[in-house]
Structures are given as structure tokens and as C-alpha cells.
Tab-separated table of C-alpha atoms and ligand atoms in Angstrom:
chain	number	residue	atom	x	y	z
A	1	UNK	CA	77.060	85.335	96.323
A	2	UNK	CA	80.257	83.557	96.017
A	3	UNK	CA	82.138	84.538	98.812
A	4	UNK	CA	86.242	84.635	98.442
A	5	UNK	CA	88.011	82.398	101.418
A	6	UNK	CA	91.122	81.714	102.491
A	7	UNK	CA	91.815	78.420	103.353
A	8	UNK	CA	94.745	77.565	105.583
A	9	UNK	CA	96.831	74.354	105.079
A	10	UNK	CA	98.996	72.418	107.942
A	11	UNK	CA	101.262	71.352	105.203
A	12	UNK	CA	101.018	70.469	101.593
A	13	UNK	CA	102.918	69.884	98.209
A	14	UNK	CA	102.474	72.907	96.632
A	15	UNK	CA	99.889	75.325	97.395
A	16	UNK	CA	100.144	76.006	93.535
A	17	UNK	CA	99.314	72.079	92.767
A	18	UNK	CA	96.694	72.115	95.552
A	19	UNK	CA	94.940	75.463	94.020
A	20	UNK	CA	95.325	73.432	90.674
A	21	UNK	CA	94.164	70.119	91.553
A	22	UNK	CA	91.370	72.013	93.698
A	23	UNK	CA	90.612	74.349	90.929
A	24	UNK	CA	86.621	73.680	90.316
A	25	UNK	CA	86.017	73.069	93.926
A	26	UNK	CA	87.173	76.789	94.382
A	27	UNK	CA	85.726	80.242	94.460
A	28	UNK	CA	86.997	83.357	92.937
A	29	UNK	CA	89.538	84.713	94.716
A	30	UNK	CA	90.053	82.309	97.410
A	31	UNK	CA	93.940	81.960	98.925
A	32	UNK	CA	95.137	78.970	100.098
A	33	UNK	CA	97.952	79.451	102.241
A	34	UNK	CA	100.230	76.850	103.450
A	35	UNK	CA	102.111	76.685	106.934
A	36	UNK	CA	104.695	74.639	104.918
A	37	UNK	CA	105.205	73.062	101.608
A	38	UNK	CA	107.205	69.691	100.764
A	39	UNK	CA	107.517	70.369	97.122
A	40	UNK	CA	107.315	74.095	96.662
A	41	UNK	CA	107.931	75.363	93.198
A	42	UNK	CA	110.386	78.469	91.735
A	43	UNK	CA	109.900	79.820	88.379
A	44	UNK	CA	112.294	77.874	85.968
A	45	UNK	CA	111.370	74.289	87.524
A	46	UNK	CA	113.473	75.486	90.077
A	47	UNK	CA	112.705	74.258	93.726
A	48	UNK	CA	111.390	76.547	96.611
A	49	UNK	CA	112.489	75.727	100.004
A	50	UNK	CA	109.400	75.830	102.360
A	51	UNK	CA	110.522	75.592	106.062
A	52	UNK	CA	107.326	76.933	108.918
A	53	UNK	CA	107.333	80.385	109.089
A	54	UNK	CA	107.452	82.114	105.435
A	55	UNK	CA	104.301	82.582	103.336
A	56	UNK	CA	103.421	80.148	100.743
A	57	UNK	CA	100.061	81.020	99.059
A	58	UNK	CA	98.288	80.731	96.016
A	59	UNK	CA	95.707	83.358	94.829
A	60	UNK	CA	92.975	81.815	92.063
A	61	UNK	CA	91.707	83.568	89.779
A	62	UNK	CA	88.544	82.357	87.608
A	63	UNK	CA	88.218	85.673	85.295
A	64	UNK	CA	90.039	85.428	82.090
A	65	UNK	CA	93.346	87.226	81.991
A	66	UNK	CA	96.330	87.703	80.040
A	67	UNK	CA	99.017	85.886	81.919
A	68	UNK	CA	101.224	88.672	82.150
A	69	UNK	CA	98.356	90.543	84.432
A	70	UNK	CA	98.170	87.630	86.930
A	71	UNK	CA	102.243	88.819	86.885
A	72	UNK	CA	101.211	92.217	87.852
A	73	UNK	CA	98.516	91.522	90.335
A	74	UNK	CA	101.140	89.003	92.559
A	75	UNK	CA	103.674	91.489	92.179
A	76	UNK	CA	102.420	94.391	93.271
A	77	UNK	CA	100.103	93.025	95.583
A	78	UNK	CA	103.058	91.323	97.534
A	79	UNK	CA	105.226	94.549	97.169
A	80	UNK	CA	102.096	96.536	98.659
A	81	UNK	CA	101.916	93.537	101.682
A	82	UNK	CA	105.898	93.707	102.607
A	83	UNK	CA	105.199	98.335	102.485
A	84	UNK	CA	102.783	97.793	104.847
A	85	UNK	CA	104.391	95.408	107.297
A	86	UNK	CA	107.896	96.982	107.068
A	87	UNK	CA	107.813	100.856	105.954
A	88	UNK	CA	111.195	101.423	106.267
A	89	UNK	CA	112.618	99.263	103.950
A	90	UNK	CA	112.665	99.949	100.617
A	91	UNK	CA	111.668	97.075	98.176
A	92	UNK	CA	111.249	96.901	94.199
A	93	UNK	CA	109.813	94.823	91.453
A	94	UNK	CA	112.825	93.479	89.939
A	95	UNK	CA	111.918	92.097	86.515
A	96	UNK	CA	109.740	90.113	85.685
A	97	UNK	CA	107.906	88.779	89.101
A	98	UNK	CA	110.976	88.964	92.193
A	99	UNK	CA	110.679	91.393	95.071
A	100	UNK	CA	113.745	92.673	96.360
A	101	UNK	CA	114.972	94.861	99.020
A	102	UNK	CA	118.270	96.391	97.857
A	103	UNK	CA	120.253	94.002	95.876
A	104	UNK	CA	118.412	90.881	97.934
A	105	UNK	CA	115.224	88.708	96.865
A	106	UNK	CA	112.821	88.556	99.800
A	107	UNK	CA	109.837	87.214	97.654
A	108	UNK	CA	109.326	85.358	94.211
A	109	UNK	CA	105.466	84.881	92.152
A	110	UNK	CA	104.874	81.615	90.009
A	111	UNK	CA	101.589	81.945	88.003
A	112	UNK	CA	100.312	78.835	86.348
A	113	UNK	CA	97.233	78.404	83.961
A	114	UNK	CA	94.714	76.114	84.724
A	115	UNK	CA	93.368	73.685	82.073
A	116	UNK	CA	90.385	71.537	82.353
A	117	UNK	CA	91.000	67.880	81.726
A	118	UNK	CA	90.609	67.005	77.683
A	119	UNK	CA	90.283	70.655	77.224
A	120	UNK	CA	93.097	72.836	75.894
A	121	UNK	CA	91.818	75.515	76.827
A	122	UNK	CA	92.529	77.703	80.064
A	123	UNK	CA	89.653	78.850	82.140
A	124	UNK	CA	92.164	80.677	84.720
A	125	UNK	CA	95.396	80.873	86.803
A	126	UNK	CA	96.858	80.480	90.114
A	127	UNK	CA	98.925	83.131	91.354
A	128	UNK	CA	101.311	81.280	93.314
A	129	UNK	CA	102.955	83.849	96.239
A	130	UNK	CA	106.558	82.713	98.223
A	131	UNK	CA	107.430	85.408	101.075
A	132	UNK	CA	110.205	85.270	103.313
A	133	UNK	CA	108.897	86.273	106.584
A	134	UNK	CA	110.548	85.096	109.557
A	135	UNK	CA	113.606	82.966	108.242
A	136	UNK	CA	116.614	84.750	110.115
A	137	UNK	CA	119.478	85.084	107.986
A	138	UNK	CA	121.474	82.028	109.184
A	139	UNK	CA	118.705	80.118	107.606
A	140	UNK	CA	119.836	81.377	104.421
A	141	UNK	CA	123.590	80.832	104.719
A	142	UNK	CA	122.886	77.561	105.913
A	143	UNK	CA	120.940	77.023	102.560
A	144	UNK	CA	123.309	78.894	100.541
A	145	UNK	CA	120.569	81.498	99.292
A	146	UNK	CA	120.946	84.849	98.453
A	147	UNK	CA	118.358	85.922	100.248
A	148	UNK	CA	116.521	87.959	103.056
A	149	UNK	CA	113.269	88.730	104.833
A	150	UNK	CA	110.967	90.596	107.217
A	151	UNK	CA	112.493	89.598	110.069
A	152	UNK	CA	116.214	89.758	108.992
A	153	UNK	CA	115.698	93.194	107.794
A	154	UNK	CA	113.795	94.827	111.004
A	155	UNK	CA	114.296	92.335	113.629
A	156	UNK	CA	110.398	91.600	113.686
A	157	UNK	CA	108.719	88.326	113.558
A	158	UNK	CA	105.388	88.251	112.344
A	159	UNK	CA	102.106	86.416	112.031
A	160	UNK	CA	101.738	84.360	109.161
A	161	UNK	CA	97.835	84.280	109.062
A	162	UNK	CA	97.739	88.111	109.661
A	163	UNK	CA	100.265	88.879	106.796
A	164	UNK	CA	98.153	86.456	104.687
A	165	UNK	CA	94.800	88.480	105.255
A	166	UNK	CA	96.573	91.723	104.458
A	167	UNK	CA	98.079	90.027	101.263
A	168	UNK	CA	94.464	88.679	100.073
A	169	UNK	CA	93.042	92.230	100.213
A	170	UNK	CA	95.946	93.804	98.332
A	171	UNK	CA	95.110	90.656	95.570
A	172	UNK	CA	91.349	91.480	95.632
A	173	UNK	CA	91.897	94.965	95.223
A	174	UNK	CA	94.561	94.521	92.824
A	175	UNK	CA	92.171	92.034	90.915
A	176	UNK	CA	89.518	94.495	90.134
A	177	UNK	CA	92.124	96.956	89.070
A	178	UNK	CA	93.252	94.250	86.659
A	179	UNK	CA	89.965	93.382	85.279
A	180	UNK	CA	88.161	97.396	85.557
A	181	UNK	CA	91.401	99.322	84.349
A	182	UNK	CA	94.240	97.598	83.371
A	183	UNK	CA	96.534	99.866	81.871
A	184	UNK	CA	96.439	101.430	85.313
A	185	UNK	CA	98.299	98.311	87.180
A	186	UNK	CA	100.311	97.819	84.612
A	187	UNK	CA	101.713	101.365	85.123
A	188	UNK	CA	102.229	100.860	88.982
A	189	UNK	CA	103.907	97.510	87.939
A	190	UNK	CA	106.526	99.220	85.408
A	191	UNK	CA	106.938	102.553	88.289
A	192	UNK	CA	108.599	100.105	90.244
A	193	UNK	CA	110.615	98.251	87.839
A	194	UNK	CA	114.223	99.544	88.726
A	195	UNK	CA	116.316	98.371	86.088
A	196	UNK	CA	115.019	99.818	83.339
A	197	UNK	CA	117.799	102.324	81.776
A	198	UNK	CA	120.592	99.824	83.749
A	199	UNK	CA	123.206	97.834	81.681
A	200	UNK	CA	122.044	94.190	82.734
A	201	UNK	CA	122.758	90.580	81.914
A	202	UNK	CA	120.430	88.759	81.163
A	203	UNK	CA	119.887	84.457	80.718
A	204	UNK	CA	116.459	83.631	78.414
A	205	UNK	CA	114.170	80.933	79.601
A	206	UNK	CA	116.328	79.445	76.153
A	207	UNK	CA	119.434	80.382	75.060
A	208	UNK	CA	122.301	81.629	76.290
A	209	UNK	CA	122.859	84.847	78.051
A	210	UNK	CA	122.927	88.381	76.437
A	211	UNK	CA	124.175	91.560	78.047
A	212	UNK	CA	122.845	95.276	76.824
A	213	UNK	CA	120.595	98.270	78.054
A	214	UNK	CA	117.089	97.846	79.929
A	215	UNK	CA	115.454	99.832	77.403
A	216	UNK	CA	111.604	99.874	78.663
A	217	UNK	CA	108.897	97.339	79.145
A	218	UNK	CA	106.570	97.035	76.297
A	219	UNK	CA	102.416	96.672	77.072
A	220	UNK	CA	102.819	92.967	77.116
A	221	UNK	CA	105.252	92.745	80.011
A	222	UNK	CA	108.163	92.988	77.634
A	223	UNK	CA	111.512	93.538	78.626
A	224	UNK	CA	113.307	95.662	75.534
A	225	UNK	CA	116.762	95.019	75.256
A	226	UNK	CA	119.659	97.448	72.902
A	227	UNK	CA	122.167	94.625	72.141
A	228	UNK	CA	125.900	96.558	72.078
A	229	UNK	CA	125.110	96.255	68.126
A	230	UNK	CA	122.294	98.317	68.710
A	231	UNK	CA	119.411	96.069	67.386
A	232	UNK	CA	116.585	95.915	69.880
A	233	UNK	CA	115.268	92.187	71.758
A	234	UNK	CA	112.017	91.771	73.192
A	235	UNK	CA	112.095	89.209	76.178
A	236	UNK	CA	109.306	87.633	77.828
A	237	UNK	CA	111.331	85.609	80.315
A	238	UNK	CA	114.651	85.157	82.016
A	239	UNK	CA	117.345	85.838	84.946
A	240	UNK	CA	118.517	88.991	85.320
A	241	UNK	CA	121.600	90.489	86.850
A	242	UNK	CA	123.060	94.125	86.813
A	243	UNK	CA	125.440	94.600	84.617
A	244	UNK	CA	128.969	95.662	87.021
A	245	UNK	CA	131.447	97.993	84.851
B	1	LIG	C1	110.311	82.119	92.116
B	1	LIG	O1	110.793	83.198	92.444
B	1	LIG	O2	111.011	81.233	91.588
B	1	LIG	C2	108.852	81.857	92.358
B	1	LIG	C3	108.617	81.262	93.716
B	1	LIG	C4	107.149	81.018	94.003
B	1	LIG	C5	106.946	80.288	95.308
B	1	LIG	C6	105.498	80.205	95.693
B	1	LIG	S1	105.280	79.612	97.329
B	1	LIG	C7	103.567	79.455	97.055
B	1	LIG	C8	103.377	78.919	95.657
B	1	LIG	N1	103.430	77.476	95.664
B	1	LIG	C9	104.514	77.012	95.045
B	1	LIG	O3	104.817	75.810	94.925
B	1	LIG	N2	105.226	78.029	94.547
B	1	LIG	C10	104.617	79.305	94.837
């Protein structure tokens, strides 16, 4: 039997690029989880800062997938890790893939497909996993972030590799949810979708931005949007922000 592994990294690029480049040497399931990362990557091309202390991990999966499920499995998987570690404090999926904790982002998901060379087609994903553990908050001042984390929020600081092992069972169990029933996940991924019914603004992955009601999330991962006109716009990507009267 193929056994899952996680497989723990002094430093890399991108745990994301390493799960890719690594992607047939691999097993099902395996995490590879990075102390620190010198090119980390944010949705949108964006950069993600990766000083010691914060989780960087990437979760491979070899089944085939719609890409919006790998979206559910990181997300709820990470929001299930950050419940477990800090009870108290009360975090939600804000659409599509960014865990907050009141109106702060304490964790982000970047999912890439995997392609084998000469071969257009995809024979999986990475489920790439950013959590801010231990970064006090003068770390993200300093770095002009809006952000926060575990330890900001309860004054704890806590193991990497132990938060890591909790976060790989939440993505195995969350995997066989995926693949066995996945209208179920997809229904604890929506639960905890917050804006929906909120006036937001919102900027597409192209275009410019458009403001109007959170409608609902369709099966696909949707977002449905009633412009002031009152036609309807189905998303797939983009920024959001709450909409301040
Ligand atoms: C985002 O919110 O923009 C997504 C951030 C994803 C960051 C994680 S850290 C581990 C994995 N490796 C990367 O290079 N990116 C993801």
C-alpha cells in the first residue's frame, strides 16, 4: 500500500513548485511542509511572504477532481486545523479560498493543476496551504499586511510540525469526503461562507470591479452576483471586500 507522508523541508522555493516539480516521485496524499519559503506564491501571481514560523504546505492530490473541490478540501480543512488549535476564535471561509478571523486574513489556499510534460492533460493538483501561526502582529505592520494569526489572536505560539500533522488528517479526511460524497463538503464549504446576502465589492481576476448583492454560490463554486440593475453575474474568481454604506 501506498502510504501518505509528510515530508518536511528546511527551506525551499515554493512548496507548491516543489510538490509540482516532485509530482511523480509522490504518493497520494503526501504534505510537504516547508519551515520557510524564498518564493512563496498568493493567488493572483501575488507574492507570499514566508518568514520561519508560519505554515507553508502543499497537499497532492493524484485522484481526479474538479478544481473547485481541491478549493473546498484546503479550505475547510485549514478552517477545521485553526478550530482545533484556537476554539475561541471565530474564523470563516471568506470567498473563494481566504480564512479569516473577523474582518482579518489569517490563512490563504493556492491550488495548481499538475500537467505531465508534452501532455495537456492534468493528472492532479497541489493544494498549496499558507497559515499564519506565530508571526506577532508587529511582523505584519512592519510588512504592511492586513493580517493576523494564532499567536496574535491568543497569545500562543505553537508547533509547526504538530499543527502540520493535525492539518494532514483534516486533508485526508476531507479528501475522501471529496471523492465518496461530494455534495456533502461542498455544503460545509458554502455554511461557512459569510458574505453571502452582504452588499460586496468585488475586482474579477479581469476586469474592473463591480459592486452588488452576494446572492448564493452556485454547485460549481460560483459566486452569484445582483448587479444594482438587477441582472445576475456568475464569478469564478476575484477580490472581495464588504460593501460599507
Ligand atoms: C493566497 O491567499 O494568495 C494564497 C496563498 C497560498 C500560500 C501557500 S504557502 C504554501 C504554498 N506554497 C506556495 O508557494 N503558496 C502556497
Amino acid at each position: 500500500m501506498n502510504q501518505s507522508q509528510i515530508i518536511i523541508l528546511e527551506k525551499t522555493e515554493s512548496t507548491n513548485q516543489y510538490a509540482l516539480a516532485n509530482f511523480a516521485k509522490l504518493t497520494d496524499s503526501s504534505l510537504i511542509l516547508a519551515k520557510e519559503q524564498s518564493e512563496g506564491r498568493g493567488r493572483r501571481g501575488r507574492k507570499w511572504l514566508s518568514p520561519q514560523g508560519n505554515i507553508y504546505a502543499s497537499f497532492v492530490i493524484k485522484k481526479p477532481l474538479h478544481p473547485e473541490q481541491c478549493t473546498y478540501i484546503g479550505a475547510v480543512s485549514a478552517l477545521e486545523t485553526l478550530r482545533q488549535y484556537a476554539p475561541d476564535v471565530p474564523f470563516w471561509i471568506k470567498w473563494p479560498n481566504d480564512i479569516f478571523t473577523k474582518s482579518t486574513k489569517i490563512a490563504g489556499i493556492l491550488s495548481e493543476r499538475h500537467c505531465p510534460e508534452n501532455y495537456n492533460k492534468s493528472d492532479g493538483a497541489v493544494i498549496g496551504i499558507g497559515v499564519n501561526l506565530n508571526s506577532g502582529q508587529d511582523y505584519f505592520e512592519y510588512n504592511r499586511l492586513h493580517g493576523t494569526s494564532i499567536f496574535a489572536e491568543t497569545g500562543k505560539e505553537n508547533d509547526i510540525v504538530t499543527f502540520a500533522i493535525s492539518l494532514h488528517s483534516a486533508l485526508i479526511r476531507n479528501y475522501k469526503i471529496a471523492v465518496d460524497t461530494p455534495d456533502l463538503l461542498f455544503k460545509t464549504w458554502k455554511k461557512e461562507n459569510l458574505l453571502i446576502g452582504k452588499n460586496i465589492d468585488i475586482i474579477p481576476e479581469s476586469g474592473f470591479q463591480v459592486t452588488g448583492l452576494f446572492k448564493d454560490i452556485g454547485k460549481d463554486g460560483s459566486l452569484l452576483l445582483i448587479l444594482p440593475d438587477g441582472h445576475t453575474r456568475k464569478l469564478y474568481s476575484g477580490d472581495v471586500s464588504v460593501k460599507l454604506k
